[in-house]
Amino acid sequence: MNLIAVEKLQKVYQGGDEPVFAVHDLSLQVEMGEFTAVIGPSGSGKSTLLSIIGGLTAPSEGKVWVDGIDIYQLSSEQRADFRREYLGFVFQAFHLVPYLNVLENVQIPLAIIPITSREKRERALEMLDRVGLLNKSKRLPSELSGGEQERVAIARALVNRPPIILADEPTGNLDSTTSRDIMNLFCQLNREGQTIIMVTHNTDNLNYVNRCITLRDGKVVKNAPEYQSEQLKA
């Protein structure tokens, strides 16, 4: 079953006299429960595609359906509600609140969820445990390393148990051991039913996914059911 469907997507920016196509006539589908990687050279449209699927950047043309919802037919307020219900974002910028401690940062997405304060705390602590930061729950972001801040951002993205995780270079600031831990966590979440789309440059991460999409110049040039090393030559 297709959970995400993108049809004839275009994202055009005006660059001087010539338009710049960040995404060009792109169509793809992602099935429920897939763990999909998106790869390609810098400027190929990977992050733009992720942002469009996430309802953050409106396309110039084309359609995006998530669970049958035409998300760019929604009002801005409805799209914000859609993101809260469906999506967990792990992007390169951590966007941690500097004056809140780690536990408070992770609880932010739960603010409007109708559960008790105790349940919010327990859920946040559970996610911190899963990313290996339970013992640092009371620290401020400034007291953490870059890799630890990344893991806090990942815990925050996952705490509301979204059906879809959109991850842009989720291990970009992590050492190899922590990267493996995070990828194993993503695999576990995927086995539990979450659909994951991950942009990555790290070839080791491709060993964890069950499909790999290669972009070039805003277009899909390869769509394989599993990682093959020849994809990196694209």
PDB file of C-alpha atoms in Angstrom:
ATOM      1  CA  MET A   1       0.000   0.000   0.000  1.00  0.00           C
ATOM      2  CA  ASN A   2       1.376   3.405  -0.998  1.00  0.00           C
ATOM      3  CA  LEU A   3       1.648   5.648   2.036  1.00  0.00           C
ATOM      4  CA  ILE A   4       3.346   8.464   0.109  1.00  0.00           C
ATOM      5  CA  ALA A   5       2.816   9.305  -3.567  1.00  0.00           C
ATOM      6  CA  VAL A   6       4.540  12.116  -5.437  1.00  0.00           C
ATOM      7  CA  GLU A   7       3.415  12.947  -8.964  1.00  0.00           C
ATOM      8  CA  LYS A   8       5.141  15.160 -11.549  1.00  0.00           C
ATOM      9  CA  LEU A   9       6.757  17.289  -8.874  1.00  0.00           C
ATOM     10  CA  GLN A  10       8.490  20.536  -9.808  1.00  0.00           C
ATOM     11  CA  LYS A  11      10.250  23.048  -7.589  1.00  0.00           C
ATOM     12  CA  VAL A  12      11.612  26.023  -9.485  1.00  0.00           C
ATOM     13  CA  TYR A  13      13.645  28.937  -8.179  1.00  0.00           C
ATOM     14  CA  GLN A  14      14.450  32.002 -10.227  1.00  0.00           C
ATOM     15  CA  GLY A  15      18.234  32.251 -10.475  1.00  0.00           C
ATOM     16  CA  GLY A  16      19.217  35.277 -12.524  1.00  0.00           C
ATOM     17  CA  ASP A  17      17.946  35.023 -16.087  1.00  0.00           C
ATOM     18  CA  GLU A  18      17.383  31.280 -15.976  1.00  0.00           C
ATOM     19  CA  PRO A  19      15.054  29.245 -13.737  1.00  0.00           C
ATOM     20  CA  VAL A  20      16.732  26.695 -11.453  1.00  0.00           C
ATOM     21  CA  PHE A  21      14.963  23.354 -11.057  1.00  0.00           C
ATOM     22  CA  ALA A  22      15.602  21.963  -7.572  1.00  0.00           C
ATOM     23  CA  VAL A  23      13.155  19.144  -8.371  1.00  0.00           C
ATOM     24  CA  HIS A  24      12.148  18.417 -11.952  1.00  0.00           C
ATOM     25  CA  ASP A  25       9.233  16.232 -13.116  1.00  0.00           C
ATOM     26  CA  LEU A  26       9.740  13.809 -10.229  1.00  0.00           C
ATOM     27  CA  SER A  27       7.337  10.981  -9.440  1.00  0.00           C
ATOM     28  CA  LEU A  28       7.730   8.217  -6.851  1.00  0.00           C
ATOM     29  CA  GLN A  29       5.839   6.135  -4.320  1.00  0.00           C
ATOM     30  CA  VAL A  30       6.808   4.930  -0.866  1.00  0.00           C
ATOM     31  CA  GLU A  31       4.936   2.010   0.616  1.00  0.00           C
ATOM     32  CA  MET A  32       3.865   1.773   4.221  1.00  0.00           C
ATOM     33  CA  GLY A  33       6.642   0.216   6.291  1.00  0.00           C
ATOM     34  CA  GLU A  34       9.489   0.905   3.875  1.00  0.00           C
ATOM     35  CA  PHE A  35      12.900   2.168   4.957  1.00  0.00           C
ATOM     36  CA  THR A  36      14.014   4.222   1.955  1.00  0.00           C
ATOM     37  CA  ALA A  37      17.276   6.060   1.389  1.00  0.00           C
ATOM     38  CA  VAL A  38      17.604   9.014  -0.987  1.00  0.00           C
ATOM     39  CA  ILE A  39      21.107   9.590  -2.332  1.00  0.00           C
ATOM     40  CA  GLY A  40      22.752  11.715  -4.994  1.00  0.00           C
ATOM     41  CA  PRO A  41      25.333  14.473  -5.414  1.00  0.00           C
ATOM     42  CA  SER A  42      25.024  17.843  -3.691  1.00  0.00           C
ATOM     43  CA  GLY A  43      22.382  19.976  -5.371  1.00  0.00           C
ATOM     44  CA  SER A  44      20.475  16.993  -6.752  1.00  0.00           C
ATOM     45  CA  GLY A  45      17.274  17.908  -4.889  1.00  0.00           C
ATOM     46  CA  LYS A  46      17.377  15.440  -1.987  1.00  0.00           C
ATOM     47  CA  SER A  47      16.670  17.860   0.866  1.00  0.00           C
ATOM     48  CA  THR A  48      14.146  19.803  -1.232  1.00  0.00           C
ATOM     49  CA  LEU A  49      12.234  16.590  -1.919  1.00  0.00           C
ATOM     50  CA  LEU A  50      12.205  15.721   1.778  1.00  0.00           C
ATOM     51  CA  SER A  51      10.985  19.202   2.682  1.00  0.00           C
ATOM     52  CA  ILE A  52       8.178  19.015   0.104  1.00  0.00           C
ATOM     53  CA  ILE A  53       7.040  15.582   1.312  1.00  0.00           C
ATOM     54  CA  GLY A  54       7.071  16.970   4.845  1.00  0.00           C
ATOM     55  CA  GLY A  55       4.712  19.805   3.977  1.00  0.00           C
ATOM     56  CA  LEU A  56       7.354  22.457   4.661  1.00  0.00           C
ATOM     57  CA  THR A  57       8.055  23.679   1.113  1.00  0.00           C
ATOM     58  CA  ALA A  58       5.248  24.013  -1.424  1.00  0.00           C
ATOM     59  CA  PRO A  59       6.071  22.673  -4.896  1.00  0.00           C
ATOM     60  CA  SER A  60       5.814  24.858  -7.974  1.00  0.00           C
ATOM     61  CA  GLU A  61       3.828  22.089  -9.675  1.00  0.00           C
ATOM     62  CA  GLY A  62       2.740  18.549  -8.943  1.00  0.00           C
ATOM     63  CA  LYS A  63       0.965  16.635  -6.209  1.00  0.00           C
ATOM     64  CA  VAL A  64       1.961  15.046  -2.912  1.00  0.00           C
ATOM     65  CA  TRP A  65      -0.365  12.559  -1.213  1.00  0.00           C
ATOM     66  CA  VAL A  66       0.324  11.168   2.249  1.00  0.00           C
ATOM     67  CA  ASP A  67      -2.093   8.495   3.441  1.00  0.00           C
ATOM     68  CA  GLY A  68      -4.468   9.662   0.720  1.00  0.00           C
ATOM     69  CA  ILE A  69      -4.289  13.314   1.822  1.00  0.00           C
ATOM     70  CA  ASP A  70      -3.414  15.886  -0.867  1.00  0.00           C
ATOM     71  CA  ILE A  71      -1.291  17.879   1.557  1.00  0.00           C
ATOM     72  CA  TYR A  72      -0.936  21.038  -0.523  1.00  0.00           C
ATOM     73  CA  GLN A  73      -4.684  21.373  -0.764  1.00  0.00           C
ATOM     74  CA  LEU A  74      -4.732  21.852   3.010  1.00  0.00           C
ATOM     75  CA  SER A  75      -4.662  25.269   4.628  1.00  0.00           C
ATOM     76  CA  SER A  76      -1.472  26.263   6.473  1.00  0.00           C
ATOM     77  CA  GLU A  77      -3.135  25.448   9.791  1.00  0.00           C
ATOM     78  CA  GLN A  78      -4.393  22.091   8.549  1.00  0.00           C
ATOM     79  CA  ARG A  79      -0.935  21.282   7.188  1.00  0.00           C
ATOM     80  CA  ALA A  80       0.603  22.065  10.590  1.00  0.00           C
ATOM     81  CA  ASP A  81      -1.878  19.643  12.181  1.00  0.00           C
ATOM     82  CA  PHE A  82      -0.996  17.063   9.530  1.00  0.00           C
ATOM     83  CA  ARG A  83       2.726  17.364  10.335  1.00  0.00           C
ATOM     84  CA  ARG A  84       2.086  16.915  14.053  1.00  0.00           C
ATOM     85  CA  GLU A  85       0.023  13.778  13.433  1.00  0.00           C
ATOM     86  CA  TYR A  86       2.052  12.083  10.738  1.00  0.00           C
ATOM     87  CA  LEU A  87       5.666  13.230  10.751  1.00  0.00           C
ATOM     88  CA  GLY A  88       8.832  13.192  12.781  1.00  0.00           C
ATOM     89  CA  PHE A  89      11.615  15.365  11.362  1.00  0.00           C
ATOM     90  CA  VAL A  90      15.327  14.773  11.862  1.00  0.00           C
ATOM     91  CA  PHE A  91      17.070  17.556   9.960  1.00  0.00           C
ATOM     92  CA  GLN A  92      20.663  18.785   9.892  1.00  0.00           C
ATOM     93  CA  ALA A  93      19.897  21.806  12.072  1.00  0.00           C
ATOM     94  CA  PHE A  94      19.102  20.597  15.577  1.00  0.00           C
ATOM     95  CA  HIS A  95      16.862  23.560  16.584  1.00  0.00           C
ATOM     96  CA  LEU A  96      17.179  22.693  20.267  1.00  0.00           C
ATOM     97  CA  VAL A  97      15.879  25.332  22.670  1.00  0.00           C
ATOM     98  CA  PRO A  98      19.022  26.505  24.498  1.00  0.00           C
ATOM     99  CA  TYR A  99      17.372  27.391  27.818  1.00  0.00           C
ATOM    100  CA  LEU A 100      15.477  24.074  28.135  1.00  0.00           C
ATOM    101  CA  ASN A 101      17.189  20.960  29.374  1.00  0.00           C
ATOM    102  CA  VAL A 102      17.391  17.763  27.332  1.00  0.00           C
ATOM    103  CA  LEU A 103      14.231  16.230  28.788  1.00  0.00           C
ATOM    104  CA  GLU A 104      12.247  19.440  28.249  1.00  0.00           C
ATOM    105  CA  ASN A 105      13.453  19.682  24.640  1.00  0.00           C
ATOM    106  CA  VAL A 106      12.325  16.134  23.913  1.00  0.00           C
ATOM    107  CA  GLN A 107       8.900  16.808  25.441  1.00  0.00           C
ATOM    108  CA  ILE A 108       8.168  19.785  23.151  1.00  0.00           C
ATOM    109  CA  PRO A 109       6.165  17.803  20.525  1.00  0.00           C
ATOM    110  CA  LEU A 110       4.001  16.367  23.314  1.00  0.00           C
ATOM    111  CA  ALA A 111       2.824  19.798  24.485  1.00  0.00           C
ATOM    112  CA  ILE A 112      -0.527  19.559  22.690  1.00  0.00           C
ATOM    113  CA  ILE A 113      -0.993  15.795  23.062  1.00  0.00           C
ATOM    114  CA  PRO A 114      -3.902  14.988  25.452  1.00  0.00           C
ATOM    115  CA  ILE A 115      -1.910  12.880  27.901  1.00  0.00           C
ATOM    116  CA  THR A 116      -0.857  13.584  31.480  1.00  0.00           C
ATOM    117  CA  SER A 117       2.371  15.346  32.420  1.00  0.00           C
ATOM    118  CA  ARG A 118       3.605  12.100  33.923  1.00  0.00           C
ATOM    119  CA  GLU A 119       2.962  10.228  30.664  1.00  0.00           C
ATOM    120  CA  LYS A 120       4.782  12.942  28.700  1.00  0.00           C
ATOM    121  CA  ARG A 121       7.783  12.668  31.009  1.00  0.00           C
ATOM    122  CA  GLU A 122       7.813   8.869  30.843  1.00  0.00           C
ATOM    123  CA  ARG A 123       7.576   8.870  27.049  1.00  0.00           C
ATOM    124  CA  ALA A 124      10.401  11.401  26.734  1.00  0.00           C
ATOM    125  CA  LEU A 125      12.600   9.435  29.138  1.00  0.00           C
ATOM    126  CA  GLU A 126      11.920   6.261  27.159  1.00  0.00           C
ATOM    127  CA  MET A 127      13.130   7.912  23.953  1.00  0.00           C
ATOM    128  CA  LEU A 128      16.218   9.338  25.677  1.00  0.00           C
ATOM    129  CA  ASP A 129      16.996   5.836  26.883  1.00  0.00           C
ATOM    130  CA  ARG A 130      16.673   4.500  23.330  1.00  0.00           C
ATOM    131  CA  VAL A 131      19.205   7.045  22.019  1.00  0.00           C
ATOM    132  CA  GLY A 132      21.560   6.494  24.956  1.00  0.00           C
ATOM    133  CA  LEU A 133      21.096   9.827  26.735  1.00  0.00           C
ATOM    134  CA  LEU A 134      18.964   8.944  29.728  1.00  0.00           C
ATOM    135  CA  ASN A 135      21.771   9.969  32.100  1.00  0.00           C
ATOM    136  CA  LYS A 136      21.949  13.451  30.542  1.00  0.00           C
ATOM    137  CA  SER A 137      18.268  14.363  30.714  1.00  0.00           C
ATOM    138  CA  LYS A 138      18.876  17.383  32.969  1.00  0.00           C
ATOM    139  CA  ARG A 139      21.698  18.938  30.971  1.00  0.00           C
ATOM    140  CA  LEU A 140      21.362  21.973  28.716  1.00  0.00           C
ATOM    141  CA  PRO A 141      22.142  21.630  24.997  1.00  0.00           C
ATOM    142  CA  SER A 142      25.303  23.732  25.454  1.00  0.00           C
ATOM    143  CA  GLU A 143      26.638  21.041  27.797  1.00  0.00           C
ATOM    144  CA  LEU A 144      26.428  18.349  25.121  1.00  0.00           C
ATOM    145  CA  SER A 145      28.657  17.419  22.211  1.00  0.00           C
ATOM    146  CA  GLY A 146      27.414  17.869  18.659  1.00  0.00           C
ATOM    147  CA  GLY A 147      26.674  14.156  18.400  1.00  0.00           C
ATOM    148  CA  GLU A 148      24.708  14.215  21.641  1.00  0.00           C
ATOM    149  CA  GLN A 149      22.686  17.197  20.439  1.00  0.00           C
ATOM    150  CA  GLU A 150      21.899  15.227  17.279  1.00  0.00           C
ATOM    151  CA  ARG A 151      20.617  12.338  19.379  1.00  0.00           C
ATOM    152  CA  VAL A 152      18.416  14.704  21.400  1.00  0.00           C
ATOM    153  CA  ALA A 153      16.962  15.989  18.112  1.00  0.00           C
ATOM    154  CA  ILE A 154      16.300  12.393  17.033  1.00  0.00           C
ATOM    155  CA  ALA A 155      14.587  11.574  20.344  1.00  0.00           C
ATOM    156  CA  ARG A 156      12.415  14.677  20.005  1.00  0.00           C
ATOM    157  CA  ALA A 157      11.416  13.682  16.449  1.00  0.00           C
ATOM    158  CA  LEU A 158      10.379  10.220  17.588  1.00  0.00           C
ATOM    159  CA  VAL A 159       8.691  10.984  20.891  1.00  0.00           C
ATOM    160  CA  ASN A 160       5.181  11.475  19.480  1.00  0.00           C
ATOM    161  CA  ARG A 161       5.464   8.107  17.679  1.00  0.00           C
ATOM    162  CA  PRO A 162       4.803   9.432  14.171  1.00  0.00           C
ATOM    163  CA  PRO A 163       4.017   6.913  11.421  1.00  0.00           C
ATOM    164  CA  ILE A 164       6.560   8.615   9.120  1.00  0.00           C
ATOM    165  CA  ILE A 165      10.135   9.692   9.908  1.00  0.00           C
ATOM    166  CA  LEU A 166      11.887  12.104   7.527  1.00  0.00           C
ATOM    167  CA  ALA A 167      15.615  12.177   8.243  1.00  0.00           C
ATOM    168  CA  ASP A 168      18.134  14.466   6.525  1.00  0.00           C
ATOM    169  CA  GLU A 169      21.691  13.229   7.230  1.00  0.00           C
ATOM    170  CA  PRO A 170      20.708  11.828  10.650  1.00  0.00           C
ATOM    171  CA  THR A 171      24.226  10.564  11.403  1.00  0.00           C
ATOM    172  CA  GLY A 172      26.136  13.433   9.840  1.00  0.00           C
ATOM    173  CA  ASN A 173      27.571  14.656  13.153  1.00  0.00           C
ATOM    174  CA  LEU A 174      28.039  11.281  14.830  1.00  0.00           C
ATOM    175  CA  ASP A 175      31.043   8.989  15.221  1.00  0.00           C
ATOM    176  CA  SER A 176      30.909   5.549  13.619  1.00  0.00           C
ATOM    177  CA  THR A 177      29.819   3.725  16.797  1.00  0.00           C
ATOM    178  CA  THR A 178      26.997   6.156  17.569  1.00  0.00           C
ATOM    179  CA  SER A 179      25.979   6.151  13.895  1.00  0.00           C
ATOM    180  CA  ARG A 180      25.519   2.388  14.034  1.00  0.00           C
ATOM    181  CA  ASP A 181      23.498   2.723  17.219  1.00  0.00           C
ATOM    182  CA  ILE A 182      21.187   5.314  15.600  1.00  0.00           C
ATOM    183  CA  MET A 183      20.786   3.259  12.420  1.00  0.00           C
ATOM    184  CA  ASN A 184      19.976   0.176  14.494  1.00  0.00           C
ATOM    185  CA  LEU A 185      17.370   2.258  16.312  1.00  0.00           C
ATOM    186  CA  PHE A 186      15.862   3.337  12.989  1.00  0.00           C
ATOM    187  CA  CYS A 187      15.757  -0.317  11.905  1.00  0.00           C
ATOM    188  CA  GLN A 188      13.993  -1.281  15.117  1.00  0.00           C
ATOM    189  CA  LEU A 189      11.464   1.527  14.659  1.00  0.00           C
ATOM    190  CA  ASN A 190      10.965   0.418  11.068  1.00  0.00           C
ATOM    191  CA  ARG A 191      10.290  -3.153  12.229  1.00  0.00           C
ATOM    192  CA  GLU A 192       7.748  -1.707  14.651  1.00  0.00           C
ATOM    193  CA  GLY A 193       5.903  -0.189  11.695  1.00  0.00           C
ATOM    194  CA  GLN A 194       7.301   3.292  11.103  1.00  0.00           C
ATOM    195  CA  THR A 195       8.004   4.343   7.513  1.00  0.00           C
ATOM    196  CA  ILE A 196      11.371   6.082   7.122  1.00  0.00           C
ATOM    197  CA  ILE A 197      12.763   8.231   4.317  1.00  0.00           C
ATOM    198  CA  MET A 198      16.398   9.138   4.888  1.00  0.00           C
ATOM    199  CA  VAL A 199      18.684  11.445   2.911  1.00  0.00           C
ATOM    200  CA  THR A 200      22.280  10.373   3.401  1.00  0.00           C
ATOM    201  CA  HIS A 201      25.803  10.666   2.050  1.00  0.00           C
ATOM    202  CA  ASN A 202      27.064   7.938   4.375  1.00  0.00           C
ATOM    203  CA  THR A 203      27.402   4.764   2.307  1.00  0.00           C
ATOM    204  CA  ASP A 204      27.415   2.588   5.447  1.00  0.00           C
ATOM    205  CA  ASN A 205      23.850   3.736   6.169  1.00  0.00           C
ATOM    206  CA  LEU A 206      22.661   2.180   2.927  1.00  0.00           C
ATOM    207  CA  ASN A 207      23.219  -1.281   4.361  1.00  0.00           C
ATOM    208  CA  TYR A 208      20.246  -0.728   6.682  1.00  0.00           C
ATOM    209  CA  VAL A 209      17.573   0.262   4.133  1.00  0.00           C
ATOM    210  CA  ASN A 210      15.351  -1.823   1.878  1.00  0.00           C
ATOM    211  CA  ARG A 211      15.188   0.640  -1.019  1.00  0.00           C
ATOM    212  CA  CYS A 212      17.500   3.283  -2.418  1.00  0.00           C
ATOM    213  CA  ILE A 213      16.443   6.169  -4.681  1.00  0.00           C
ATOM    214  CA  THR A 214      19.153   8.068  -6.546  1.00  0.00           C
ATOM    215  CA  LEU A 215      18.537  11.663  -7.645  1.00  0.00           C
ATOM    216  CA  ARG A 216      20.451  13.751 -10.131  1.00  0.00           C
ATOM    217  CA  ASP A 217      19.484  17.248 -11.278  1.00  0.00           C
ATOM    218  CA  GLY A 218      16.176  16.948  -9.440  1.00  0.00           C
ATOM    219  CA  LYS A 219      15.163  13.716 -11.159  1.00  0.00           C
ATOM    220  CA  VAL A 220      15.036  10.066 -10.137  1.00  0.00           C
ATOM    221  CA  VAL A 221      17.759   8.264 -12.079  1.00  0.00           C
ATOM    222  CA  LYS A 222      17.636   4.984 -10.158  1.00  0.00           C
ATOM    223  CA  ASN A 223      15.042   3.348  -7.924  1.00  0.00           C
ATOM    224  CA  ALA A 224      16.313   0.037  -6.574  1.00  0.00           C
ATOM    225  CA  PRO A 225      14.696  -2.373  -4.108  1.00  0.00           C
ATOM    226  CA  GLU A 226      17.929  -2.674  -2.174  1.00  0.00           C
ATOM    227  CA  TYR A 227      21.312  -1.013  -1.919  1.00  0.00           C
ATOM    228  CA  GLN A 228      23.862  -1.904  -4.594  1.00  0.00           C
ATOM    229  CA  SER A 229      27.305  -0.323  -4.613  1.00  0.00           C
ATOM    230  CA  GLU A 230      26.996   0.756  -8.241  1.00  0.00           C
ATOM    231  CA  GLN A 231      24.362   3.290  -7.193  1.00  0.00           C
ATOM    232  CA  LEU A 232      27.058   5.452  -5.627  1.00  0.00           C
ATOM    233  CA  LYS A 233      28.706   5.882  -9.026  1.00  0.00           C
ATOM    234  CA  ALA A 234      25.613   7.717 -10.331  1.00  0.00           C
TER     235      ALA A 234
END
